[in-house]
């Protein structure tokens, strides 16, 4: 078996801890840190993320002494270490001596040191220096008893437009498009006289007088993700050569635009995420659920929440704290959705630097505080859930999500820049969440045959092969729903010719003629054909039924707004507008009926209550402000309290039950 989270959870149960930055503290503090960690039930800390300058204070020097002592101390206390390669933030000397390692923005301006993350992903000097350090780090700590996982870099997301990047981009384009003719064809450079006559002319998209070629921009997005991934791989391979049995990870950032995580996840042993739900957003818990489901799907099983906060962050413009009980609720939500690790940024609040007002597991006020007591209580209760580690969250519904579609559909020069694929994904996710229906996410190329229902709310880019696979999925008995402005462009952002959505027309039984964005403040009246009205906004389409049945129409024209098409042994739906949330909820009900899918409970949970089954445990989480009584199927025992329940449980506001059920 290849290394993975199971190596960490074996004998430890769920992982609990945080980013530990001992280099910010005198050594006397370390002993207290480790004592407090033990008392809080911490079993894993991430060490060294930003320690490059401390380890290599000048080029080629090495100071590992302090790290030896920290790791020995942690090993002695039985706290495992997720040891970071400190390459996310090079020391000032790198940029000072080798300014070409610094990233350059679209306007040609260099970004300087003095903050963090200042490197060009394509810089050979950066790569060489980083790998030299990683080689020494791996050599030194391979076999150290504290080492449990490698954490490569941090939150990969750098973008650079420099000349070195341009060269690397050209090499990437050669591999993708072959020769210049291939590039000119794919990018449609005949438009606006953009024809390239030599490779040297080809550049990353830089600041230009007007709209930049959309295919160039799409390829650059792909390239940026791949360039960072190449760097991740280079570090990973060094680590793997030294420690083949130690799992390797890096931390994702949910729906993050600068890396295509479907391609990344396949390259690491453990999928980890950093998530900071906004306490000011009343739907943050549903967004978090969606993000957790993305991580579980990327991992194909258990994943780890690498960073969350116990209270406020310091990087929004106005940083609301979390009310008592909130971080516990959020953390248990991640467990319910497949997380085997619950870690925080950071262990001890920094006194200095840019993050001194970020909350921490040990606040400035010290351990004798409400927050730290909550931390300890959470560590203790996670031990009661040890048995869920490694278990799965079964889902019969998949939401299709794809980075290239996100990128290409949020460019300029479209019929509207108000369509937001991630927001549409969320709006379709919401009714499933409300009904306690578990959902996986999947790229369009995934094998979807295991799902009863597949929903693609916003799939602008669609290759003919993926469209054919979706068609076969329906013919074989699946239920598919497709949102508007989907199947519009091929992988080079070229519009599929003919009525839309061209590659899906046959399965959807529709013939689209015009995209018709609506005035922004307009509520577009629509009607279900079997009775009842709803509104839509921002976007409509002129679509004819060609085999499909209109299920809803635009009230003013009578043209179809939602269509249903039995096809082979399955059913395909097309939604030619952005229905209001209540209409999306009604639609989800119809889709679930077609697909024969039900939720975790016999009926929908009370409003604000999340219901999700993970392995043998039914998790119920109350995100509302009032107590909620939730009917449950059969007798059960709450793993968090030990209490028996039968028929129903009552959850306090922010209350959680982890019910070991018999079914
Ligand atoms: C993350 C980062 C951490 C810390 C945290 C603060 O993006 O990985 O190092 O900065 O945010 O919320």
XYZ file of C-alpha atoms and ligand atoms in Angstrom:
675
model
C 0.000 0.000 0.000
C 1.407 3.414 -0.884
C 1.904 5.883 1.944
C -1.153 7.871 2.933
C -3.230 9.296 5.745
C -3.725 5.794 7.104
C -0.048 5.834 8.105
C -0.710 8.847 10.296
C -4.053 7.872 11.778
C -2.968 4.313 12.584
C -2.571 4.240 16.360
C -3.361 7.963 16.624
C -6.982 8.250 15.484
C -7.960 11.609 14.098
C -5.100 14.061 13.759
C -5.267 17.220 15.818
C -2.811 20.077 15.951
C -1.609 23.030 13.981
C 1.174 25.008 12.374
C 3.947 25.309 14.899
C 6.503 28.053 14.310
C 9.031 27.597 17.139
C 11.574 29.724 15.294
C 9.496 32.724 16.363
C 10.079 31.962 20.043
C 12.972 31.644 22.492
C 13.691 28.030 23.337
C 12.303 28.391 26.887
C 8.866 28.714 25.364
C 9.182 25.418 23.488
C 8.963 23.299 26.622
C 5.730 25.018 27.600
C 4.444 24.583 24.064
C 5.024 20.864 24.122
C 3.494 20.491 27.583
C 0.389 22.398 26.477
C 0.187 20.352 23.285
C 0.153 17.139 25.273
C -2.523 18.493 27.586
C -4.633 19.537 24.625
C -4.362 16.171 22.902
C -2.301 17.526 20.016
C -0.800 14.635 18.066
C 0.497 16.358 14.908
C 2.147 19.713 14.226
C 3.398 21.233 11.009
C 6.878 22.611 11.522
C 9.154 24.800 9.483
C 6.841 26.187 6.799
C 8.529 29.590 6.773
C 11.958 28.674 8.116
C 14.187 28.923 5.014
C 16.039 31.997 6.262
C 16.496 30.408 9.667
C 17.941 27.202 8.230
C 19.971 28.879 5.476
C 20.786 32.350 6.835
C 23.157 32.971 3.931
C 23.626 31.137 0.639
C 24.857 27.605 1.222
C 24.976 27.845 5.038
C 22.990 25.334 7.103
C 21.671 25.779 10.624
C 19.706 22.702 11.558
C 20.589 22.724 15.252
C 17.437 24.454 16.387
C 15.272 22.195 14.222
C 17.013 19.111 15.620
C 16.144 20.258 19.127
C 12.526 21.033 18.254
C 12.006 17.701 16.543
C 13.667 15.802 19.383
C 11.468 17.582 21.894
C 8.331 16.759 19.926
C 9.379 13.165 19.379
C 10.025 12.817 23.111
C 6.499 14.003 23.817
C 4.957 11.734 21.184
C 3.801 14.612 18.975
C 4.241 13.680 15.321
C 5.641 16.185 12.848
C 4.427 17.169 9.429
C 7.759 18.613 8.364
C 7.607 21.377 5.788
C 10.085 22.069 3.051
C 10.540 25.777 3.726
C 10.520 26.764 0.086
C 7.336 28.850 -0.014
C 9.159 31.915 1.164
C 12.772 32.406 0.120
C 15.055 34.590 2.265
C 15.857 38.136 1.127
C 19.317 37.039 -0.019
C 17.819 35.023 -2.856
C 15.981 37.970 -4.386
C 18.799 40.361 -3.566
C 21.520 38.315 -5.264
C 19.346 36.758 -7.926
C 16.576 39.265 -8.712
C 15.542 37.025 -11.605
C 14.043 34.654 -9.006
C 11.478 37.310 -8.083
C 8.073 37.183 -9.756
C 6.972 39.770 -12.308
C 3.383 40.864 -12.751
C 1.439 41.379 -15.979
C 2.712 44.936 -16.251
C 6.355 43.905 -15.963
C 6.735 45.033 -12.350
C 8.869 42.903 -10.100
C 7.379 41.847 -6.753
C 9.893 42.165 -3.940
C 10.814 40.379 -0.756
C 9.622 41.780 2.548
C 6.445 39.739 2.496
C 6.373 36.048 1.507
C 5.970 33.718 -1.486
C 8.176 35.836 -3.749
C 9.459 33.435 -6.328
C 9.060 32.753 -10.017
C 7.888 29.145 -10.428
C 9.990 28.796 -13.592
C 13.219 30.193 -12.159
C 16.077 27.667 -12.449
C 17.984 29.463 -9.681
C 15.047 29.229 -7.306
C 14.561 25.571 -8.254
C 18.221 24.736 -7.725
C 18.447 26.496 -4.350
C 15.163 25.031 -3.163
C 16.103 21.487 -4.138
C 19.531 21.767 -2.535
C 17.878 22.712 0.720
C 15.196 20.028 0.432
C 17.881 17.413 -0.260
C 19.719 18.339 2.929
C 16.527 18.519 4.939
C 15.405 15.102 3.714
C 18.832 13.606 4.331
C 18.969 14.969 7.842
C 15.496 14.000 9.024
C 14.879 10.747 7.160
C 14.440 8.257 9.969
C 13.811 10.889 12.646
C 11.189 9.464 14.999
C 9.083 12.649 14.839
C 8.776 12.671 11.062
C 5.294 11.513 10.034
C 4.566 13.474 6.862
C 6.250 15.903 4.470
C 4.530 19.199 3.736
C 5.888 20.561 0.460
C 5.989 24.362 0.232
C 2.811 26.161 1.201
C -0.339 27.077 -0.676
C 1.158 26.944 -4.159
C -0.292 29.769 -6.237
C 2.457 32.017 -7.590
C 2.056 33.505 -11.052
C 4.889 35.148 -12.960
C 5.120 36.829 -16.362
C 8.891 37.276 -16.670
C 11.128 36.327 -19.609
C 12.162 33.044 -18.012
C 8.491 32.230 -17.620
C 7.996 33.098 -21.275
C 10.618 30.535 -22.276
C 9.066 27.877 -20.090
C 5.614 28.744 -21.440
C 6.881 28.249 -25.000
C 8.268 24.826 -24.152
C 4.924 23.916 -22.580
C 3.065 25.180 -25.668
C 5.326 23.180 -27.986
C 4.458 20.040 -26.062
C 0.742 20.857 -26.266
C 0.383 22.185 -29.795
C 3.390 20.753 -31.629
C 4.569 23.428 -34.006
C 3.747 27.098 -34.533
C 1.018 26.227 -37.011
C -0.636 24.169 -34.325
C -0.382 27.069 -31.898
C -1.737 29.604 -34.389
C -4.609 27.292 -35.196
C -5.470 26.544 -31.563
C -5.298 30.181 -30.524
C -7.142 31.431 -33.604
C -4.430 34.036 -34.131
C -5.874 34.950 -37.508
C -8.179 37.223 -35.499
C -6.748 40.712 -34.949
C -3.548 39.908 -36.818
C -2.007 37.910 -33.971
C -0.314 35.314 -36.180
C 3.037 34.232 -34.661
C 5.924 33.840 -37.084
C 8.526 32.603 -34.578
C 8.415 31.068 -31.103
C 10.384 34.008 -29.650
C 7.357 36.223 -30.238
C 5.111 34.068 -28.057
C 4.636 35.508 -24.564
C 2.654 35.000 -21.412
C -0.391 37.264 -21.542
C 1.038 40.649 -20.563
C -0.666 43.955 -20.119
C -1.989 44.923 -23.556
C -4.124 47.744 -24.975
C -7.293 45.697 -25.165
C -8.721 42.208 -24.698
C -6.064 39.489 -24.805
C -6.547 36.316 -26.832
C -8.755 34.027 -24.701
C -7.025 30.811 -25.817
C -3.652 32.306 -24.889
C -4.995 33.193 -21.474
C -6.529 29.752 -20.981
C -3.289 28.014 -21.921
C -1.366 30.317 -19.600
C -3.646 29.348 -16.711
C -2.975 25.700 -17.453
C 0.732 26.368 -17.777
C 0.895 28.235 -14.437
C -0.758 25.328 -12.653
C 1.579 22.858 -14.364
C 4.698 24.944 -13.679
C 3.941 24.986 -9.966
C 3.086 21.315 -10.059
C 6.430 20.589 -11.714
C 8.110 22.299 -8.803
C 6.031 20.373 -6.280
C 6.971 17.152 -8.077
C 10.656 18.015 -8.066
C 10.620 18.462 -4.287
C 8.408 15.431 -3.816
C 10.786 13.237 -5.773
C 13.736 14.278 -3.620
C 11.750 13.516 -0.475
C 10.459 10.215 -1.828
C 13.958 9.080 -2.704
C 15.035 9.590 0.921
C 11.859 8.421 2.663
C 9.730 6.209 0.403
C 7.347 5.334 3.248
C 6.591 8.842 4.471
C 3.456 10.413 2.935
C 3.859 13.680 1.086
C 1.366 16.502 0.878
C 0.926 20.180 0.211
C -1.940 22.387 1.310
C -4.721 23.327 -1.105
C -6.990 26.337 -0.775
C -10.440 25.090 -1.687
C -11.796 26.636 -4.857
C -8.526 28.320 -5.664
C -8.093 29.675 -9.175
C -4.353 29.287 -9.708
C -3.980 25.513 -9.589
C -6.047 22.781 -11.195
C -6.334 20.508 -8.199
C -7.674 17.572 -10.217
C -4.224 17.235 -11.745
C -2.442 18.036 -8.477
C -4.289 15.588 -6.246
C -3.086 12.631 -8.293
C 0.522 13.612 -7.517
C 0.397 13.607 -3.721
C -0.172 10.996 -1.046
C -2.494 13.062 1.123
C -4.934 15.797 0.095
C -4.921 18.704 2.549
C -6.897 21.923 2.557
C -6.763 25.305 4.251
C -10.167 26.805 4.882
C -11.177 29.996 6.630
C -14.978 30.324 6.533
C -16.028 33.953 6.863
C -17.982 34.448 10.111
C -19.753 37.353 8.405
C -21.205 35.079 5.705
C -24.455 33.441 6.865
C -23.961 30.643 4.338
C -20.303 30.007 5.105
C -21.106 26.583 6.557
C -22.675 25.439 3.284
C -19.731 26.804 1.309
C -17.439 24.958 3.701
C -19.414 21.736 3.170
C -19.025 22.094 -0.590
C -15.302 22.720 -0.234
C -14.882 19.709 2.055
C -16.725 17.576 -0.484
C -14.347 18.835 -3.155
C -11.369 17.789 -1.014
C -12.830 14.374 -0.279
C -13.455 13.900 -3.983
C -9.937 15.029 -4.883
C -8.585 12.562 -2.344
C -10.934 9.765 -3.358
C -11.456 9.195 0.381
C -10.241 10.724 3.631
C -8.432 14.051 3.494
C -7.077 16.472 6.032
C -7.996 19.994 7.072
C -4.492 21.385 7.373
C -5.421 24.923 8.379
C -8.473 26.529 9.941
C -8.703 29.189 12.633
C -9.966 29.055 16.180
C -11.356 32.575 15.804
C -10.640 35.643 13.660
C -8.168 35.843 10.809
C -6.308 39.085 10.203
C -6.396 39.311 6.419
C -9.967 40.394 5.735
C -10.602 44.108 6.013
C -12.830 43.650 9.070
C -12.245 40.407 10.938
C -15.163 39.029 12.888
C -14.301 36.585 15.657
C -15.973 33.194 15.855
C -18.567 32.913 18.596
C -17.924 30.287 21.291
C -18.497 26.796 19.926
C -18.092 27.812 16.294
C -14.663 26.414 15.479
C -15.642 23.135 17.102
C -18.749 22.964 14.939
C -16.719 23.777 11.818
C -14.044 21.260 12.673
C -16.566 18.480 13.329
C -18.232 19.376 10.042
C -14.956 18.580 8.313
C -14.804 15.236 10.155
C -18.351 14.474 9.018
C -17.316 15.191 5.437
C -14.346 12.894 5.450
C -11.481 14.734 7.171
C -9.119 12.585 9.218
C -7.009 15.543 10.327
C -8.149 18.757 12.004
C -5.364 21.247 12.258
C -5.200 24.982 12.771
C -3.146 27.973 11.861
C -1.430 28.387 14.222
C -0.390 26.896 17.556
C 0.833 30.041 19.344
C -0.119 33.588 18.344
C 2.816 35.498 16.842
C 4.087 38.579 18.646
C 5.642 40.055 15.545
C 5.177 40.036 11.825
C 2.177 40.373 9.586
C 0.041 37.787 11.368
C 0.240 38.994 14.949
C -3.500 39.653 15.031
C -4.476 36.226 13.698
C -6.145 34.008 16.293
C -4.258 30.947 17.527
C -4.700 27.826 19.639
C -2.655 29.533 22.364
C -3.724 33.180 22.222
C -1.599 36.136 23.313
C -3.499 36.055 26.594
C -2.148 32.542 27.207
C -3.601 29.145 27.982
C -5.912 30.262 30.781
C -8.453 31.574 28.310
C -11.841 30.646 26.902
C -10.336 29.938 23.486
C -7.616 27.630 24.726
C -10.086 25.760 26.931
C -12.204 25.175 23.829
C -9.113 23.920 22.030
C -8.465 21.381 24.778
C -12.072 20.258 24.870
C -12.023 19.772 21.119
C -8.828 17.728 21.285
C -10.450 15.494 23.891
C -13.660 14.935 21.961
C -11.817 14.077 18.770
C -10.431 11.072 20.619
C -13.996 9.795 20.979
C -14.292 9.856 17.182
C -11.104 7.880 16.530
C -13.153 5.114 14.943
C -14.279 7.254 12.004
C -10.712 7.665 10.728
C -10.397 6.013 7.348
C -14.136 5.652 6.795
C -15.924 6.939 3.704
C -18.776 9.264 2.896
C -20.917 7.507 0.298
C -22.503 9.752 -2.340
C -24.825 8.930 -5.236
C -24.828 12.450 -6.661
C -21.910 14.122 -8.430
C -21.465 17.783 -9.263
C -19.163 18.330 -12.204
C -16.522 20.987 -11.685
C -13.629 21.817 -13.907
C -10.864 24.412 -13.639
C -10.558 25.178 -17.392
C -14.303 25.859 -17.521
C -13.980 28.141 -14.524
C -11.035 29.951 -16.092
C -12.497 30.313 -19.566
C -15.955 31.314 -18.338
C -14.594 34.139 -16.208
C -12.599 35.824 -18.946
C -13.523 39.153 -20.418
C -15.205 39.349 -23.795
C -18.060 36.956 -22.989
C -21.784 37.682 -23.372
C -21.715 38.479 -19.646
C -19.101 38.502 -16.933
C -21.820 38.005 -14.325
C -21.848 34.216 -14.680
C -19.793 32.745 -11.882
C -19.222 28.974 -12.216
C -18.321 28.528 -8.556
C -21.355 30.470 -7.397
C -23.587 28.387 -9.689
C -21.994 25.240 -8.331
C -22.826 26.478 -4.862
C -26.416 27.325 -5.774
C -26.956 23.792 -7.086
C -25.192 22.286 -4.094
C -27.359 24.142 -1.565
C -30.607 22.154 -2.041
C -28.743 18.854 -1.757
C -27.109 20.068 1.431
C -30.511 21.157 2.745
C -31.921 17.682 2.116
C -29.008 15.832 3.659
C -28.015 14.370 0.297
C -24.275 13.695 0.038
C -22.562 14.943 -3.070
C -19.170 14.244 -4.607
C -17.441 16.534 -7.062
C -15.978 15.200 -10.275
C -14.144 16.488 -13.333
C -15.933 15.940 -16.647
C -13.455 13.214 -17.557
C -14.317 11.113 -14.481
C -16.004 7.746 -14.670
C -19.470 8.778 -13.535
C -21.129 5.399 -13.861
C -21.346 4.926 -10.084
C -23.572 7.975 -9.636
C -27.345 8.010 -9.980
C -27.394 11.753 -10.635
C -24.807 14.029 -12.245
C -25.244 17.808 -12.277
C -23.030 20.107 -14.334
C -24.133 23.644 -13.406
C -21.485 25.497 -15.436
C -19.364 23.543 -17.874
C -18.337 26.117 -20.472
C -15.393 24.123 -21.837
C -16.293 20.645 -22.972
C -14.336 18.357 -25.266
C -16.212 16.042 -27.623
C -14.855 12.986 -25.791
C -16.175 14.139 -22.399
C -19.506 15.071 -23.982
C -19.720 11.594 -25.502
C -19.021 10.059 -22.099
C -21.823 12.136 -20.538
C -24.131 10.978 -23.327
C -23.254 7.322 -22.714
C -23.767 7.841 -18.997
C -27.369 8.919 -19.632
C -28.048 6.212 -22.206
C -26.927 3.652 -19.655
C -29.526 4.881 -17.155
C -28.008 7.949 -15.482
C -29.750 11.229 -14.748
C -27.845 14.281 -15.975
C -28.631 17.978 -15.505
C -26.697 20.670 -17.368
C -26.734 24.384 -16.597
C -26.733 27.252 -19.089
C -23.760 28.358 -21.190
C -22.315 24.841 -20.928
C -20.742 22.797 -23.714
C -20.052 26.088 -25.499
C -16.340 25.893 -26.207
C -13.723 23.241 -26.901
C -10.518 22.892 -24.889
C -8.922 25.734 -26.825
C -11.854 28.009 -25.988
C -13.095 27.860 -29.600
C -16.872 27.966 -29.879
C -18.351 24.621 -30.925
C -20.075 25.334 -34.239
C -23.808 24.837 -34.724
C -26.746 25.160 -32.373
C -25.703 24.899 -28.732
C -24.754 23.129 -26.596
C -23.363 21.409 -29.668
C -21.662 18.327 -28.218
C -24.559 17.702 -25.815
C -27.459 18.424 -28.154
C -28.272 14.828 -28.820
C -28.424 13.794 -25.167
C -30.247 16.946 -24.082
C -32.688 16.975 -26.996
C -32.371 20.736 -27.460
C -31.354 23.222 -30.112
C -29.949 26.475 -28.759
C -29.928 29.556 -30.956
C -29.143 32.680 -28.920
C -27.616 33.634 -25.572
C -29.751 36.405 -24.117
C -28.338 38.044 -20.977
C -31.104 39.840 -19.083
C -30.929 43.343 -17.556
C -29.228 43.011 -14.184
C -32.116 44.155 -12.028
C -34.770 42.172 -13.861
C -36.628 39.230 -12.334
C -37.419 37.118 -15.383
C -40.839 35.467 -14.932
C -40.916 31.723 -15.540
C -43.546 29.057 -15.087
C -43.381 25.312 -14.469
C -45.480 23.643 -17.139
C -47.261 21.580 -14.475
C -48.173 24.695 -12.481
C -46.401 27.284 -10.355
C -44.249 30.286 -11.102
C -40.675 31.242 -10.336
C -38.192 33.864 -11.378
C -34.796 33.714 -12.973
C -32.162 36.373 -13.401
C -29.247 37.656 -15.436
C -29.259 35.032 -18.131
C -31.726 33.492 -20.588
C -31.329 31.565 -23.818
C -33.402 30.992 -26.899
C -33.596 27.214 -26.998
C -35.935 24.949 -28.970
C -36.987 21.515 -27.786
C -35.804 18.824 -30.163
C -37.010 15.713 -28.457
C -36.963 17.186 -24.957
C -40.101 18.198 -23.044
C -40.253 21.746 -21.678
C -40.642 21.490 -17.912
C -40.600 25.245 -17.404
C -40.975 28.162 -19.797
C -40.115 31.864 -19.877
C -43.563 33.311 -19.123
C -43.334 36.178 -21.600
C -42.302 34.207 -24.668
C -43.424 30.695 -23.859
C -39.971 29.484 -24.907
C -38.444 26.651 -22.890
C -36.447 27.552 -19.775
C -35.970 24.035 -18.374
C -36.177 20.899 -20.488
C -36.257 17.188 -19.703
C -35.250 14.531 -22.190
C -35.590 10.784 -21.651
C -32.648 9.313 -23.534
C -31.815 5.607 -23.664
C -32.325 4.217 -20.172
C -31.735 7.619 -18.526
C -32.896 11.218 -18.436
C -31.136 14.459 -19.315
C -32.153 17.951 -18.178
C -31.114 21.316 -19.539
C -31.578 24.557 -17.641
C -31.363 27.561 -19.969
C -31.315 30.254 -17.282
C -30.310 31.053 -13.689
C -33.411 30.166 -11.662
C -33.806 31.753 -8.229
C -32.700 29.590 -5.295
C -36.210 28.324 -4.535
C -36.579 27.166 -8.130
C -33.187 25.451 -8.044
C -34.416 23.687 -4.903
C -37.604 22.580 -6.675
C -35.559 21.416 -9.623
C -33.219 19.451 -7.349
C -36.285 17.694 -5.940
C -37.320 16.637 -9.434
C -33.815 15.476 -10.276
C -33.595 13.401 -7.110
C -36.967 11.846 -7.924
C -35.786 10.935 -11.427
C -32.591 9.459 -10.022
C -34.243 7.729 -7.051
C -31.852 9.304 -4.530
C -32.791 10.098 -0.926
C -30.947 11.849 1.905
C -29.295 10.654 5.098
C -32.557 11.046 7.050
C -36.059 9.856 6.235
C -37.012 13.483 5.443
C -35.147 16.763 5.060
C -33.458 17.882 8.302
C -34.811 21.018 10.031
C -33.532 24.275 8.489
C -29.897 24.939 9.380
C -29.217 21.335 10.318
C -26.678 19.410 8.299
C -27.026 15.640 8.065
C -24.281 13.508 6.616
C -23.373 9.881 6.975
C -19.740 8.893 7.263
C -19.070 5.177 7.591
C -21.196 3.880 10.468
C -21.772 7.359 11.907
C -24.617 9.746 11.172
C -23.434 13.287 11.845
C -26.016 15.953 12.664
C -24.762 19.525 12.955
C -26.925 22.459 13.949
C -25.726 25.657 12.276
C -28.842 27.519 13.411
C -29.359 29.848 16.367
C -32.103 27.777 17.952
C -32.327 24.228 19.244
C -33.480 21.675 16.676
C -35.207 18.363 17.116
C -34.105 15.935 14.419
C -35.916 12.643 13.734
C -33.427 9.802 13.236
C -33.836 6.323 11.814
C -33.740 3.742 14.616
C -31.755 3.578 17.840
C -28.290 5.094 18.042
C -25.534 6.133 20.443
C -23.910 9.539 20.378
C -20.152 8.987 20.264
C -19.542 12.491 21.612
C -21.636 12.112 24.779
C -22.163 8.376 25.083
C -25.918 9.029 25.307
C -28.422 6.670 23.732
C -30.969 8.090 21.310
C -34.017 6.580 19.711
C -36.377 8.187 17.220
C -35.007 11.743 17.524
C -32.242 13.872 18.965
C -32.341 17.488 20.087
C -29.390 19.630 19.092
C -28.538 22.846 20.904
C -27.560 25.822 18.726
C -24.140 24.872 17.271
C -24.727 21.397 18.680
C -23.377 18.252 17.053
C -24.360 14.613 17.382
C -22.192 11.811 16.028
C -24.609 8.921 16.068
C -23.407 5.397 15.762
C -26.458 3.826 14.174
C -27.376 0.269 13.403
C -28.418 0.901 9.789
C -2.732 30.561 5.097
C -1.249 30.298 5.207
C -0.770 30.381 6.619
C -1.348 31.595 7.302
C -2.843 31.547 7.225
C -3.523 32.705 7.904
O -3.031 31.062 3.854
O -0.912 29.035 4.687
O 0.633 30.428 6.629
O -0.858 32.746 6.680
O -3.233 31.564 5.886
O -4.923 32.627 7.809
